[in-house]
Coordinates of N, CA and C in Angstrom, one line a residue:
X1160 N 2.6 -13.3 -3.7 CA 2.0 -14.4 -2.6 C 1.5 -14.2 -2.0
X1161 N 0.4 -15.5 -1.5 CA -0.5 -15.2 -0.3 C -0.7 -16.2 0.6
X1162 N -0.6 -16.1 2.0 CA -0.5 -16.8 3.0 C -2.0 -17.6 3.6
X1163 N -1.9 -18.7 4.1 CA -3.3 -18.8 4.9 C -2.5 -19.4 5.6
X1164 N -3.0 -20.0 7.3 CA -3.2 -20.6 7.7 C -4.7 -21.0 8.5
X1165 N -4.9 -22.0 9.0 CA -6.2 -23.1 9.0 C -6.1 -23.9 10.5
X1166 N -7.2 -23.2 11.4 CA -6.9 -23.8 12.7 C -8.0 -24.1 13.7
X1167 N -8.1 -24.5 14.4 CA -9.3 -25.1 15.3 C -9.6 -23.6 16.2
X1168 N -10.5 -23.5 16.8 CA -10.5 -22.0 17.4 C -10.3 -23.1 18.6
X1169 N -9.5 -22.1 19.7 CA -9.3 -22.4 21.4 C -9.6 -21.2 22.6
X1170 N -9.6 -21.2 23.3 CA -10.0 -20.7 24.1 C -8.8 -19.7 24.5
X1171 N -8.6 -18.6 24.2 CA -7.2 -18.5 25.0 C -5.7 -19.1 25.1
X1172 N -5.8 -19.7 23.8 CA -4.6 -20.5 23.6 C -3.3 -19.6 23.7
X1173 N -2.6 -20.7 23.7 CA -0.8 -20.6 23.4 C -0.2 -18.7 22.6
X1174 N 0.6 -18.6 23.1 CA 1.1 -17.2 22.3 C 1.3 -17.6 21.1
X1175 N 1.8 -19.0 20.3 CA 2.5 -19.6 19.3 C 1.1 -19.6 18.1
X1176 N -0.1 -19.8 18.9 CA -1.2 -19.9 18.0 C -1.0 -18.2 17.3
X1177 N -0.5 -17.0 18.0 CA -1.5 -15.7 17.3 C -0.3 -15.5 16.8
X1178 N 1.4 -16.1 17.4 CA 2.3 -16.9 15.7 C 1.7 -16.9 14.9
X1179 N 0.9 -17.9 14.7 CA 0.6 -18.2 13.7 C -0.2 -17.5 12.5
X1180 N -1.1 -17.1 13.3 CA -2.4 -15.5 13.1 C -1.9 -14.3 12.4
X1181 N 0.2 -13.9 13.5 CA 0.6 -12.8 12.4 C 1.1 -13.3 11.3
X1182 N 1.8 -14.5 11.3 CA 2.3 -14.9 10.5 C 1.9 -15.0 8.9
X1183 N 0.7 -14.9 8.3 CA 0.1 -14.9 7.2 C -1.5 -14.2 6.8
X1184 N -1.4 -14.1 5.6 CA -2.1 -13.4 5.4 C -3.7 -13.4 5.5
X1185 N -4.1 -15.1 5.6 CA -5.5 -15.0 5.9 C -5.9 -15.9 6.9
X1186 N -6.5 -15.9 8.2 CA -6.3 -16.8 9.0 C -7.8 -17.1 9.1
X1187 N -8.3 -18.8 8.8 CA -9.4 -19.7 8.8 C -9.4 -20.1 10.1
X1188 N -10.9 -19.9 10.9 CA -11.4 -20.4 12.5 C -12.3 -21.4 11.9
X1189 N -12.2 -22.5 11.4 CA -12.6 -24.0 11.6 C -14.2 -23.6 12.9
X1190 N -15.4 -23.2 12.2 CA -16.3 -23.6 12.9 C -17.0 -24.6 12.7
X1191 N -17.0 -25.8 11.3 CA -17.3 -26.8 11.7 C -16.3 -27.9 11.6
X1192 N -16.4 -28.6 12.7 CA -15.2 -29.2 12.9 C -15.7 -29.7 14.1
X1193 N -15.9 -31.3 14.2 CA -16.1 -32.2 15.2 C -15.1 -31.1 16.3
X1194 N -16.4 -31.1 17.2 CA -16.3 -30.8 18.8 C -15.4 -32.1 19.4
X1195 N -14.3 -31.6 20.2 CA -13.3 -33.4 20.6 C -13.4 -32.5 22.3
X1196 N -13.7 -33.1 23.3 CA -13.7 -32.9 24.6 C -12.4 -33.0 24.9
X1197 N -11.6 -33.9 24.2 CA -9.7 -34.2 24.7 C -9.0 -33.1 24.6
X1198 N -9.7 -32.2 23.1 CA -8.8 -30.7 22.7 C -8.6 -29.8 23.6
X1199 N -8.0 -28.6 22.8 CA -8.4 -26.9 23.5 C -9.2 -26.5 23.2
X1200 N -10.1 -26.7 22.8 CA -11.3 -25.4 22.2 C -11.7 -24.9 23.3
X1201 N -12.0 -25.9 24.4 CA -13.3 -25.0 25.6 C -12.2 -24.8 26.8
X1202 N -10.9 -25.2 26.9 CA -9.8 -25.5 27.7 C -8.7 -24.7 28.0
X1203 N -7.8 -24.6 28.9 CA -6.3 -24.1 28.7 C -5.7 -24.2 30.0
X1204 N -4.6 -23.7 29.9 CA -3.9 -23.4 31.5 C -3.6 -21.7 31.8
X1205 N -3.6 -22.1 33.1 CA -3.2 -20.7 33.5 C -1.8 -20.9 34.9
X1206 N -1.2 -19.8 35.1 CA -0.8 -19.8 36.1 C -1.6 -19.9 37.8
X1207 N -1.5 -20.7 38.5 CA -1.8 -20.4 40.3 C -0.8 -20.5 40.7
X1208 N -0.4 -20.2 41.6 CA 0.2 -20.7 43.0 C 1.2 -21.4 43.1
X1209 N 2.2 -20.8 41.4 CA 3.5 -21.6 41.1 C 3.5 -22.5 39.9
X1210 N 2.3 -23.0 39.6 CA 1.8 -24.2 38.9 C 0.4 -23.8 38.0
X1211 N 0.6 -24.9 36.9 CA 0.0 -24.8 35.6 C -1.5 -25.1 36.1
X1212 N -2.6 -24.8 36.1 CA -3.8 -25.1 36.5 C -4.9 -24.6 35.0
X1213 N -5.6 -25.9 35.2 CA -6.7 -25.6 33.6 C -8.3 -25.2 34.0
X1214 N -8.1 -23.8 33.7 CA -9.8 -23.4 33.7 C -10.4 -23.9 31.9
X1215 N -11.6 -23.6 32.6 CA -12.2 -24.4 31.5 C -14.0 -24.0 30.9
X1216 N -14.6 -24.0 29.6 CA -16.1 -23.6 29.6 C -16.5 -24.4 29.3
X1217 N -17.7 -24.7 30.3 CA -19.0 -25.6 31.1 C -19.7 -25.8 29.4
X1218 N -20.3 -26.9 29.4 CA -20.7 -26.8 27.9 C -22.2 -27.5 28.3
X1219 N -23.1 -27.2 27.2 CA -24.2 -27.9 27.7 C -24.7 -29.4 27.2
X1220 N -24.6 -30.6 27.9 CA -24.8 -32.2 27.0 C -24.9 -31.7 25.7
X1221 N -24.5 -32.4 25.0 CA -25.1 -32.6 23.2 C -24.3 -33.9 22.7
X1222 N -25.4 -34.5 21.7 CA -24.6 -35.8 21.3 C -23.3 -35.4 21.0
X1223 N -22.9 -36.6 21.3 CA -21.4 -37.0 20.5 C -21.5 -36.7 18.8
X1224 N -20.4 -35.9 18.0 CA -20.7 -36.1 16.9 C -20.5 -34.4 16.6
X1225 N -21.1 -34.1 17.1 CA -21.6 -32.4 17.5 C -20.2 -31.2 16.5
X1226 N -20.7 -30.8 15.6 CA -19.4 -29.7 15.5 C -19.5 -28.9 16.9
X1227 N -18.2 -28.0 16.7 CA -18.6 -26.8 17.3 C -19.2 -25.8 17.2
X1228 N -19.4 -25.1 16.3 CA -20.9 -24.3 16.0 C -21.9 -25.1 16.9
X1229 N -22.0 -26.4 17.0 CA -24.0 -26.7 17.7 C -23.4 -26.6 19.1
X1230 N -22.0 -26.6 19.7 CA -22.0 -27.0 21.0 C -22.6 -25.2 22.0
X1231 N -23.4 -25.6 22.7 CA -24.1 -23.9 23.6 C -23.1 -24.3 25.1
X1232 N -22.8 -23.5 25.7 CA -22.5 -22.9 26.8 C -22.9 -23.1 27.6
X1233 N -23.3 -24.0 28.9 CA -23.6 -24.0 30.0 C -24.5 -23.1 30.7
X1234 N -25.6 -22.9 31.0 CA -26.1 -22.0 31.9 C -25.9 -22.0 33.3
X1235 N -25.2 -23.1 33.5 CA -24.5 -23.2 35.1 C -22.9 -22.6 34.8
X1236 N -23.0 -22.3 33.6 CA -20.8 -21.3 33.6 C -21.3 -20.6 34.3
X1237 N -20.2 -20.4 35.1 CA -20.4 -18.9 36.2 C -18.4 -18.2 35.5
X1238 N -19.3 -17.1 34.7 CA -18.4 -16.8 33.4 C -17.8 -15.9 34.7
X1239 N -18.5 -15.2 35.6 CA -17.8 -14.1 36.8 C -16.7 -14.6 37.9
X1240 N -17.0 -16.3 38.3 CA -15.8 -17.0 38.7 C -14.3 -17.3 38.2
X1241 N -14.8 -17.6 36.7 CA -13.8 -17.6 36.4 C -12.9 -16.6 36.1
X1242 N -13.8 -15.2 35.8 CA -12.4 -13.8 35.4 C -12.5 -13.4 36.9
X1243 N -13.3 -13.5 38.4 CA -12.5 -13.5 39.8 C -11.3 -14.5 40.3
X1244 N -11.3 -15.8 39.6 CA -10.0 -16.4 38.9 C -8.8 -16.0 38.6
X1245 N -9.1 -15.9 37.4 CA -7.9 -15.4 36.7 C -7.4 -13.6 37.3
X1246 N -8.4 -12.8 38.1 CA -8.4 -11.5 39.0 C -7.3 -11.6 39.5
X1247 N -7.5 -12.5 40.2 CA -6.9 -13.2 41.7 C -6.1 -13.8 41.3
X1248 N -5.3 -14.5 40.3 CA -4.1 -14.9 40.0 C -3.2 -13.7 39.4
X1249 N -3.2 -13.2 38.8 CA -2.9 -11.8 37.8 C -2.3 -10.5 38.4
X1250 N -3.4 -10.6 39.7 CA -3.2 -8.8 39.5 C -2.6 -8.5 40.1
X1251 N -1.0 -9.3 40.3 CA 0.2 -8.3 40.9 C 0.5 -8.0 39.5
X1252 N 0.8 -8.7 38.6 CA 1.6 -9.3 37.9 C 1.8 -7.6 37.1
X1253 N 3.1 -7.4 36.6 CA 3.6 -6.1 36.1 C 2.3 -5.3 34.8
X1254 N 1.4 -6.1 33.7 CA 1.0 -6.1 33.3 C -1.2 -6.1 33.0
X1255 N -1.1 -6.6 34.2 CA -2.6 -6.2 34.4 C -3.6 -5.5 34.4
X1256 N -3.3 -4.2 34.5 CA -4.3 -2.7 34.4 C -4.3 -3.1 32.9
X1257 N -3.5 -2.9 31.7 CA -3.4 -3.1 30.4 C -4.5 -4.4 29.9
X1258 N -4.1 -5.3 30.0 CA -5.1 -6.6 29.5 C -5.9 -6.9 30.4
X1259 N -6.5 -7.0 31.5 CA -7.2 -7.4 32.4 C -8.8 -7.1 31.4
X1260 N -8.8 -5.8 31.1 CA -10.0 -5.7 30.6 C -10.5 -6.1 29.0
X1261 N -9.6 -6.4 28.5 CA -9.7 -7.2 27.4 C -10.1 -8.8 27.6
X1262 N -9.8 -9.1 28.7 CA -10.2 -10.6 29.6 C -11.6 -10.3 30.1
X1263 N -11.5 -9.1 30.5 CA -13.1 -9.4 31.2 C -14.2 -8.6 29.7
X1264 N -14.2 -8.2 29.0 CA -14.6 -8.1 27.3 C -15.0 -9.8 27.0
X1265 N -14.3 -10.4 27.0 CA -14.4 -11.5 26.1 C -14.7 -12.6 26.7
X1266 N -14.9 -12.2 28.2 CA -15.6 -13.3 28.8 C -16.9 -13.1 29.3
X1267 N -17.1 -12.0 29.2 CA -18.6 -11.5 30.5 C -19.0 -11.1 29.0
X1268 N -18.9 -11.2 27.5 CA -20.1 -11.1 26.6 C -21.2 -12.1 26.8
X1269 N -22.1 -11.5 26.2 CA -23.6 -12.3 26.5 C -23.7 -13.8 25.5
X1270 N -22.7 -13.9 24.7 CA -22.6 -15.0 23.6 C -23.1 -15.9 24.8
X1271 N -23.6 -17.5 24.4 CA -23.9 -18.1 24.3 C -23.4 -19.6 23.6
X1272 N -23.3 -19.6 22.1 CA -22.6 -20.7 21.6 C -21.5 -20.1 21.5
X1273 N -20.7 -21.8 21.9 CA -19.3 -21.8 22.0 C -18.3 -21.7 21.2
X1274 N -18.5 -21.7 19.7 CA -17.8 -21.5 18.6 C -17.3 -19.6 19.0
X1275 N -18.8 -18.7 18.6 CA -19.1 -17.7 18.5 C -18.1 -17.0 20.0
X1276 N -17.9 -17.2 21.1 CA -17.5 -17.0 22.8 C -16.1 -17.0 22.1
X1277 N -16.2 -17.9 22.1 CA -14.5 -18.2 22.1 C -13.6 -17.9 20.3
X1278 N -14.0 -17.4 19.6 CA -13.8 -16.2 18.3 C -13.9 -15.5 18.3
X1279 N -14.9 -14.5 19.3 CA -15.0 -13.2 19.7 C -13.8 -12.6 20.6
X1280 N -13.3 -14.0 21.3 CA -11.9 -13.8 22.6 C -10.8 -13.8 21.8
X1281 N -10.7 -14.4 20.5 CA -9.3 -14.2 18.9 C -9.6 -13.3 19.0
X1282 N -10.4 -12.4 18.3 CA -10.4 -11.3 17.8 C -10.3 -10.5 18.6
X1283 N -10.7 -10.5 19.9 CA -10.3 -9.3 21.0 C -8.8 -9.2 21.7
X1284 N -8.5 -10.6 21.4 CA -6.6 -10.7 21.6 C -5.8 -9.9 20.6
X1285 N -6.3 -10.5 19.3 CA -5.9 -9.6 18.6 C -5.7 -8.4 18.2
X1286 N -6.6 -7.8 18.7 CA -6.6 -6.1 18.3 C -5.5 -6.0 19.6
X1287 N -5.5 -6.3 21.1 CA -4.6 -5.9 21.9 C -2.9 -6.0 21.8
X1288 N -3.0 -7.2 20.6 CA -1.8 -7.3 20.1 C -1.6 -7.0 18.8
X1289 N -2.5 -6.0 18.4 CA -2.5 -5.4 16.9 C -1.7 -5.9 15.7
X1290 N -2.6 -7.4 15.6 CA -2.5 -8.4 14.9 C -3.3 -8.6 13.6
X1291 N -3.0 -7.6 12.3 CA -4.4 -7.0 11.2 C -4.6 -8.1 10.5
X1292 N -4.2 -9.3 10.7 CA -4.3 -10.2 9.7 C -6.2 -10.8 9.3
X1293 N -6.4 -10.6 8.3 CA -7.6 -10.9 8.4 C -7.9 -12.4 8.2
X1294 N -9.4 -12.7 9.8 CA -9.5 -13.6 9.9 C -11.3 -14.1 9.1
X1295 N -11.0 -14.9 9.3 CA -13.1 -15.2 8.4 C -12.9 -17.1 9.0
X1296 N -14.1 -17.1 8.3 CA -14.8 -19.1 9.9 C -15.1 -19.4 8.1
X1297 N -14.4 -20.7 8.4 CA -14.5 -22.1 7.4 C -16.2 -22.0 7.0
X1298 N -17.0 -21.6 7.4 CA -18.2 -22.4 7.0 C -18.7 -21.4 5.9
X1299 N -18.1 -20.1 6.0 CA -18.1 -18.9 5.3 C -17.3 -19.2 3.7
X1300 N -16.8 -19.8 3.9 CA -16.4 -20.4 2.4 C -16.9 -21.9 1.3
X1301 N -17.0 -21.1 0.4 CA -17.5 -21.2 -0.9 C -16.8 -23.0 -1.0
X1302 N -16.4 -23.8 -0.3 CA -16.1 -24.9 -0.6 C -17.1 -26.3 -0.7
X1303 N -16.9 -27.9 -0.5 CA -17.6 -28.9 0.0 C -17.2 -28.8 1.1
X1304 N -17.6 -28.5 1.5 CA -17.5 -29.0 3.0 C -18.1 -30.5 4.0
X1305 N -18.0 -31.3 3.2 CA -17.9 -33.1 3.4 C -16.5 -32.9 3.2
X1306 N -15.8 -32.6 2.2 CA -14.2 -33.3 2.4 C -13.4 -33.1 3.5
X1307 N -12.7 -33.5 3.7 CA -12.7 -34.1 5.6 C -10.8 -33.6 5.5
X1308 N -10.1 -33.3 6.2 CA -8.7 -33.2 6.4 C -7.6 -32.5 5.7
X1309 N -7.2 -33.1 5.5 CA -5.9 -32.2 3.9 C -7.1 -32.1 2.9
X1310 N -7.5 -32.9 2.8 CA -8.2 -32.3 1.1 C -8.9 -31.0 1.6
X1311 N -9.9 -31.3 2.9 CA -10.5 -29.4 3.3 C -9.7 -28.5 3.2
X1312 N -8.4 -28.9 3.5 CA -7.1 -27.3 3.6 C -7.1 -27.0 2.3
X1313 N -7.0 -28.3 1.5 CA -6.3 -28.2 0.4 C -7.5 -27.0 0.0
X1314 N -8.8 -26.9 -0.3 CA -9.3 -26.8 -0.8 C -9.8 -25.3 -0.6
X1315 N -9.9 -25.6 1.2 CA -9.8 -23.6 1.7 C -8.7 -22.7 0.8
X1316 N -7.3 -23.5 1.1 CA -6.8 -22.9 0.5 C -6.9 -22.6 -1.5
X1317 N -7.0 -23.0 -1.8 CA -7.4 -22.7 -3.3 C -8.7 -21.7 -3.2
X1318 N -9.6 -21.5 -2.5 CA -10.9 -20.8 -2.8 C -10.5 -19.3 -2.2
X1319 N -9.5 -19.1 -2.0 CA -8.9 -18.2 -1.1 C -7.5 -17.3 -1.8
X1320 N -7.8 -18.2 -3.0 CA -6.5 -18.0 -3.7 C -4.4 -18.0 -3.1
X1321 N -5.0 -18.9 -2.1 CA -3.7 -18.8 -1.4 C -2.2 -19.7 -2.0
X1322 N -1.1 -19.3 -1.6 CA 0.2 -19.6 -2.8 C 1.1 -21.2 -1.3
X1323 N 0.6 -20.1 -0.5 CA 1.4 -20.9 1.0 C 0.7 -21.5 2.0
X1324 N 0.5 -21.8 2.3 CA -0.3 -22.8 4.0 C 1.1 -23.5 4.8
X1325 N 0.5 -22.4 5.8 CA 1.9 -22.4 7.0 C 0.6 -23.5 7.9
X1326 N 1.6 -24.4 8.7 CA 0.2 -25.4 9.8 C 1.5 -24.9 10.9
X1327 N 0.9 -25.4 12.0 CA 1.7 -25.2 13.4 C 2.9 -26.6 13.2
X1328 N 3.7 -26.5 14.3 CA 4.8 -27.3 14.0 C 4.3 -29.0 14.2
X1329 N 3.3 -29.3 15.1 CA 2.3 -30.7 15.3 C 2.3 -31.3 14.2
X1330 N 1.9 -30.0 12.7 CA 1.4 -30.7 11.7 C 2.1 -31.9 10.9
X1331 N 3.4 -31.5 11.1 CA 4.8 -32.4 10.4 C 4.5 -33.7 10.6
X1332 N 3.7 -34.3 11.4 CA 3.4 -35.5 11.4 C 1.5 -36.1 10.5
X1333 N 1.3 -35.0 10.3 CA -0.4 -35.1 9.4 C 0.2 -35.2 7.7
X1334 N 1.0 -34.0 7.7 CA 1.4 -33.5 6.3 C 2.4 -33.4 5.9
X1335 N 2.6 -34.0 4.2 CA 4.2 -33.8 3.9 C 3.8 -32.4 2.6
X1336 N 5.1 -32.4 2.2 CA 5.1 -31.0 1.2 C 4.9 -31.2 0.2
X1337 N 5.4 -32.5 -0.4 CA 5.1 -33.4 -2.0 C 3.4 -33.5 -1.7
X1338 N 2.8 -33.7 -1.2 CA 1.6 -33.9 -1.9 C 1.2 -32.6 -1.7
X1339 N 1.6 -31.3 -0.8 CA 0.6 -29.6 -1.4 C 1.6 -29.4 -2.9
X1340 N 2.6 -29.6 -2.4 CA 3.2 -29.1 -4.0 C 3.0 -29.5 -4.4
X1341 N 1.6 -30.7 -5.1 CA 1.7 -31.5 -6.1 C -0.2 -30.6 -6.5
X1342 N 0.0 -29.6 -5.6 CA -1.5 -29.5 -6.4 C -1.4 -27.6 -6.5
X1343 N 0.2 -27.4 -6.2 CA 0.4 -26.2 -6.7 C 0.8 -25.3 -4.6
X1344 N 0.4 -25.6 -4.1 CA 1.0 -25.3 -2.8 C 2.6 -25.7 -1.9
X1345 N 2.7 -24.3 -1.5 CA 3.8 -24.4 -0.6 C 3.8 -24.9 0.8
X1346 N 4.2 -25.5 1.1 CA 3.7 -26.1 3.0 C 5.1 -25.9 3.3
X1347 N 4.6 -24.9 4.7 CA 5.6 -24.1 6.1 C 4.8 -25.1 7.0
X1348 N 5.9 -24.7 8.5 CA 5.6 -25.3 9.2 C 6.3 -24.1 10.5
X1349 N 5.3 -23.1 11.3 CA 5.7 -22.7 12.1 C 6.3 -23.0 14.0
X1350 N 7.2 -23.3 13.6 CA 8.1 -23.9 15.2 C 8.3 -22.6 16.0
X1351 N 8.1 -22.2 17.1 CA 8.3 -20.8 18.2 C 9.0 -21.1 18.9
X1352 N 10.4 -19.7 18.6 CA 11.0 -20.1 20.3 C 11.2 -20.2 21.2
X1353 N 11.7 -20.7 22.1 CA 11.1 -20.4 23.7 C 11.4 -19.8 23.7
X1354 N 10.6 -19.3 24.6 CA 10.3 -17.2 25.5 C 10.2 -18.0 26.8
X1355 N 10.9 -17.7 27.6 CA 11.3 -17.2 29.3 C 11.1 -16.4 29.6
X1356 N 9.6 -15.7 30.7 CA 10.0 -15.1 31.4 C 9.4 -15.0 32.8
X1357 N 9.8 -14.0 33.1 CA 9.3 -13.7 34.8 C 7.6 -14.0 34.7
X1358 N 7.7 -14.9 36.5 CA 6.1 -15.4 36.7 C 6.0 -15.3 38.0
X1359 N 6.6 -13.7 38.3 CA 6.2 -13.7 40.1 C 7.1 -13.8 40.2
X1360 N 8.0 -15.0 41.7 CA 8.7 -15.3 41.4 C 8.8 -16.9 42.1
X1361 N 8.0 -16.8 40.9 CA 8.2 -18.9 40.4 C 8.7 -19.2 39.5
X1362 N 9.3 -20.7 39.6 CA 10.3 -20.7 38.3 C 9.0 -21.1 36.9
X1363 N 10.3 -20.9 36.4 CA 9.1 -20.5 35.1 C 8.4 -22.1 35.0
X1364 N 6.9 -21.7 34.0 CA 6.4 -22.2 33.1 C 5.5 -22.3 32.2
X1365 N 6.3 -22.9 30.8 CA 5.5 -22.8 29.7 C 4.8 -23.2 28.8
X1366 N 4.7 -22.5 27.6 CA 2.8 -22.5 27.0 C 1.8 -22.4 27.6
X1367 N 1.4 -21.8 28.3 CA 0.3 -21.8 29.2 C -0.2 -20.5 28.0
X1368 N -1.6 -20.4 28.3 CA -2.3 -19.2 27.6 C -1.9 -17.9 27.3
X1369 N -2.1 -17.4 26.3 CA -2.1 -16.1 26.1 C -2.1 -15.3 27.1
X1370 N -2.8 -15.5 28.0 CA -3.6 -14.9 29.2 C -2.3 -14.9 29.6
X1371 N -1.3 -15.4 30.0 CA -0.3 -15.7 31.6 C 0.7 -14.4 30.9
X1372 N 1.2 -15.3 29.0 CA 2.0 -14.0 29.0 C 2.0 -13.0 28.5
X1373 N 1.1 -12.4 27.6 CA 0.3 -10.6 28.4 C 0.0 -10.1 29.4
X1374 N 0.3 -11.2 30.8 CA 0.1 -10.2 31.6 C 1.7 -10.2 32.8
X1375 N 2.4 -10.5 31.7 CA 4.3 -10.7 32.0 C 4.9 -9.9 31.1
X1376 N 4.4 -9.1 29.8 CA 5.2 -8.9 28.9 C 4.7 -7.7 28.4
X1377 N 5.3 -6.8 28.4 CA 4.9 -5.0 27.1 C 4.6 -5.5 26.0
X1378 N 4.1 -4.5 25.3 CA 3.0 -4.8 23.9 C 4.7 -4.9 23.0
X1379 N 5.9 -4.0 24.2 CA 6.3 -4.3 22.7 C 7.3 -5.5 22.7
X1380 N 7.9 -6.0 23.6 CA 8.2 -7.2 24.0 C 7.4 -8.4 23.1
X1381 N 6.3 -8.5 23.3 CA 5.3 -9.2 22.7 C 5.2 -8.8 21.2
X1382 N 4.7 -8.2 20.7 CA 5.5 -7.8 19.0 C 6.6 -8.3 18.8
X1383 N 7.2 -7.9 19.2 CA 9.0 -8.5 18.7 C 8.8 -10.1 18.7
X1384 N 8.0 -10.8 19.6 CA 8.2 -12.3 19.7 C 7.1 -13.0 19.3
X1385 N 6.6 -12.2 18.6 CA 5.2 -12.7 17.7 C 5.9 -12.6 16.4
X1386 N 6.5 -11.7 15.6 CA 6.6 -11.2 14.4 C 8.0 -11.9 14.2
X1387 N 9.0 -12.5 15.4 CA 10.0 -12.8 14.8 C 10.7 -13.8 15.9
X1388 N 9.9 -14.5 16.9 CA 10.3 -14.9 17.8 C 9.9 -16.7 17.3
X1389 N 9.6 -17.1 15.8 CA 9.5 -18.2 15.5 C 10.2 -18.2 14.3
X1390 N 10.6 -19.9 13.4 CA 11.0 -20.5 12.3 C 10.2 -21.2 11.3
X1391 N 10.1 -20.9 10.0 CA 9.0 -21.2 9.2 C 10.3 -22.7 8.9
X1392 N 9.9 -23.8 8.4 CA 10.9 -24.9 7.9 C 9.9 -25.2 7.2

């Protein structure tokens, strides 16, 4: 049996995203999917002064409807400023020295294409987390890319010979197991269990960027949560 997950690219997403990567044999990152401002593609949240604050990638102006791979990072985007914000916020965290070089490498790379920039950060983070799942880009898979939503997912699954499609828990409102079963695919949903840890001396703020999680947790604890801190339903 071969499992697959398919997701949009997100900038240093929450730990459930990496649980999903860890849980499958092949992880497909969409590059040919429409960019949406309201989503989490180019932004996320970190802990600042005990509260959640958003950090983001500034983009060049572009026509509405462009896919993610068609968007470019703004020339005015201050990568050094973002890096300094994260450094000042987390420099006192117990695992700052271990993880910060990964953040630095990801943010300061010279890539100007939004998709490649985010894709690099996902791959770099997976290396730190010792996730060995095969990661591929959706446009590299030979299917009819004019397909949409569920039909595109099914086509991607079939092309990589997957038997099991695992989606984030939010997909329960979009997909049914019966529809996938009729195509010879088992559909499962990954539900992360609560994962609370000490964030300096502040009240705990859940589901922040993976940056926050890695700053306050050892590699061993992270590995344990990645492989066992969820349920497949």
